[in-house]
Coordinates of C-alpha atoms in Angstrom, one line a residue:
M1302 CA 71.8 -8.7 72.1
T1303 CA 72.4 -5.0 71.5
T1304 CA 71.8 -2.4 74.3
Q1305 CA 71.5 1.2 73.3
L1306 CA 71.1 4.3 75.5
N1307 CA 69.5 7.4 74.1
A1308 CA 69.1 10.8 75.7
Y1309 CA 65.4 11.8 75.8
I1310 CA 64.9 15.5 76.3
Q1311 CA 61.5 17.0 77.3
S1312 CA 61.2 20.4 75.8
E1313 CA 58.9 23.5 75.6
D1314 CA 59.7 23.6 71.9
A1315 CA 61.2 20.4 70.5
R1316 CA 61.2 21.6 66.9
A1317 CA 63.2 24.7 67.8
Q1318 CA 65.6 22.7 70.0
A1319 CA 66.2 20.2 67.3
A1320 CA 66.8 22.9 64.7
F1321 CA 69.4 24.5 67.1
Y1322 CA 71.2 21.2 67.6
M1323 CA 71.3 20.5 63.9
Q1324 CA 72.7 23.9 63.2
A1325 CA 75.3 23.5 66.0
L1326 CA 76.3 19.9 65.5
G1327 CA 75.0 18.9 62.0
G1328 CA 72.4 16.2 61.7
E1329 CA 68.9 15.5 60.6
V1330 CA 65.4 14.7 61.9
H1331 CA 64.5 11.1 61.1
S1332 CA 60.9 11.1 62.4
V1333 CA 58.3 13.2 64.2
M1334 CA 55.1 12.0 65.7
T1335 CA 52.7 14.5 67.2
Y1336 CA 50.1 14.1 69.9
G1337 CA 47.5 14.8 67.2
Q1338 CA 48.3 11.4 65.7
I1339 CA 46.9 9.7 68.8
P1340 CA 43.2 9.3 69.0
G1341 CA 41.6 11.4 71.7
A1342 CA 44.5 13.8 72.1
P1343 CA 43.4 17.2 73.4
E1344 CA 43.0 19.8 70.6
E1345 CA 45.5 22.2 72.3
N1346 CA 48.2 19.5 72.1
K1347 CA 47.6 18.2 68.6
D1348 CA 50.6 20.0 67.0
K1349 CA 53.0 19.3 69.9
V1350 CA 55.8 16.8 69.3
M1351 CA 55.1 13.5 71.1
H1352 CA 58.3 11.8 69.8
M1353 CA 61.1 13.0 67.6
V1354 CA 64.2 11.1 66.5
L1355 CA 67.2 13.3 65.7
S1356 CA 70.7 12.4 64.7
V1357 CA 73.5 14.8 65.5
A1358 CA 77.3 15.0 65.5
G1359 CA 78.0 12.1 63.2
G1360 CA 75.0 9.9 63.8
N1361 CA 74.4 10.1 67.6
I1362 CA 70.7 9.7 68.3
L1363 CA 68.7 12.1 70.5
F1364 CA 65.0 11.8 71.3
L1365 CA 63.0 14.9 71.9
A1366 CA 59.4 15.7 72.9
D1367 CA 57.3 18.7 73.8
S1368 CA 55.9 18.6 77.3
P1369 CA 52.1 18.4 76.7
F1370 CA 51.4 19.8 80.2
G1371 CA 53.1 23.2 80.1
A1372 CA 56.6 24.1 81.0
S1373 CA 58.9 21.1 81.4
P1374 CA 61.8 21.0 83.9
S1375 CA 65.1 22.2 82.7
G1376 CA 67.6 19.7 81.3
R1377 CA 70.1 20.5 84.1
S1378 CA 69.8 17.1 85.6
V1379 CA 71.2 15.6 82.4
S1380 CA 74.6 16.1 80.8
L1381 CA 75.3 15.0 77.3
S1382 CA 78.9 14.2 76.4
L1383 CA 80.3 14.4 72.9
T1384 CA 83.8 13.2 72.1
F1385 CA 85.5 14.3 68.9
D1386 CA 88.7 13.1 67.2
D1387 CA 89.1 16.5 65.5
E1388 CA 89.9 19.6 67.6
A1389 CA 88.5 22.1 65.1
K1390 CA 85.2 20.3 65.0
A1391 CA 85.0 20.0 68.8
R1392 CA 85.8 23.7 69.1
Q1393 CA 83.2 24.7 66.5
S1394 CA 80.5 22.6 68.2
F1395 CA 81.4 24.1 71.6
E1396 CA 81.2 27.6 70.2
K1397 CA 77.8 27.0 68.5
L1398 CA 76.3 25.3 71.5
A1399 CA 77.4 28.2 73.6
Q1400 CA 75.4 30.7 71.6
D1401 CA 72.8 32.3 73.9
G1402 CA 73.9 29.7 76.5
T1403 CA 76.4 29.7 79.4
V1404 CA 80.0 28.5 79.2
K1405 CA 80.4 26.6 82.5
Y1406 CA 84.0 25.6 81.8
P1407 CA 86.1 26.8 78.8
F1408 CA 87.2 24.4 76.1
V1409 CA 90.9 24.1 77.1
M1410 CA 93.6 21.4 77.4
Q1411 CA 93.3 19.4 80.6
S1412 CA 95.9 17.8 82.8
W1413 CA 94.8 14.4 81.6
G1414 CA 95.8 15.2 78.0
A1415 CA 92.4 16.0 76.4
Y1416 CA 90.6 19.2 75.5
Y1417 CA 87.4 19.6 77.6
G1418 CA 84.7 22.2 78.1
E1419 CA 81.2 22.4 79.5
I1420 CA 78.2 24.5 78.3
E1421 CA 74.6 24.9 79.4
D1422 CA 72.8 25.6 76.2
K1423 CA 70.0 28.1 75.8
F1424 CA 67.5 25.2 76.5
G1425 CA 69.1 24.4 79.9
V1426 CA 70.9 21.2 78.7
N1427 CA 74.4 20.6 79.9
W1428 CA 77.0 19.5 77.3
M1429 CA 80.5 18.2 77.9
I1430 CA 82.7 18.6 74.8
V1431 CA 85.8 16.5 74.6
K1432 CA 88.6 16.2 72.1
K1433 CA 90.5 13.0 72.9

């Protein structure tokens, strides 16, 4: 039996957030389902994303959805960790995710022998970038 854990991010604009992550980390949208595809969905929510599957950073899967009931809570309670084998790719992803966000800890060599940095991106999601 295979067990898989995926981050599921509620968003005010899942499409914009997905586009940002694809630009910063590479990747693609695999599927999008809107609330309008569900019978009886309120008209004001018909174009909102109910479920989006996105691969980033070499095939890691994220799920995103628009909050249909107004502003969603910030992603601050969740941290996503990406580990790279290549320092240049790790540094590039760190810099791109930091655009319009906040660097919480710079991407530098740590005492345990790996590069590490933390960012809160412009959507409020915390990222830990590691180069092992």
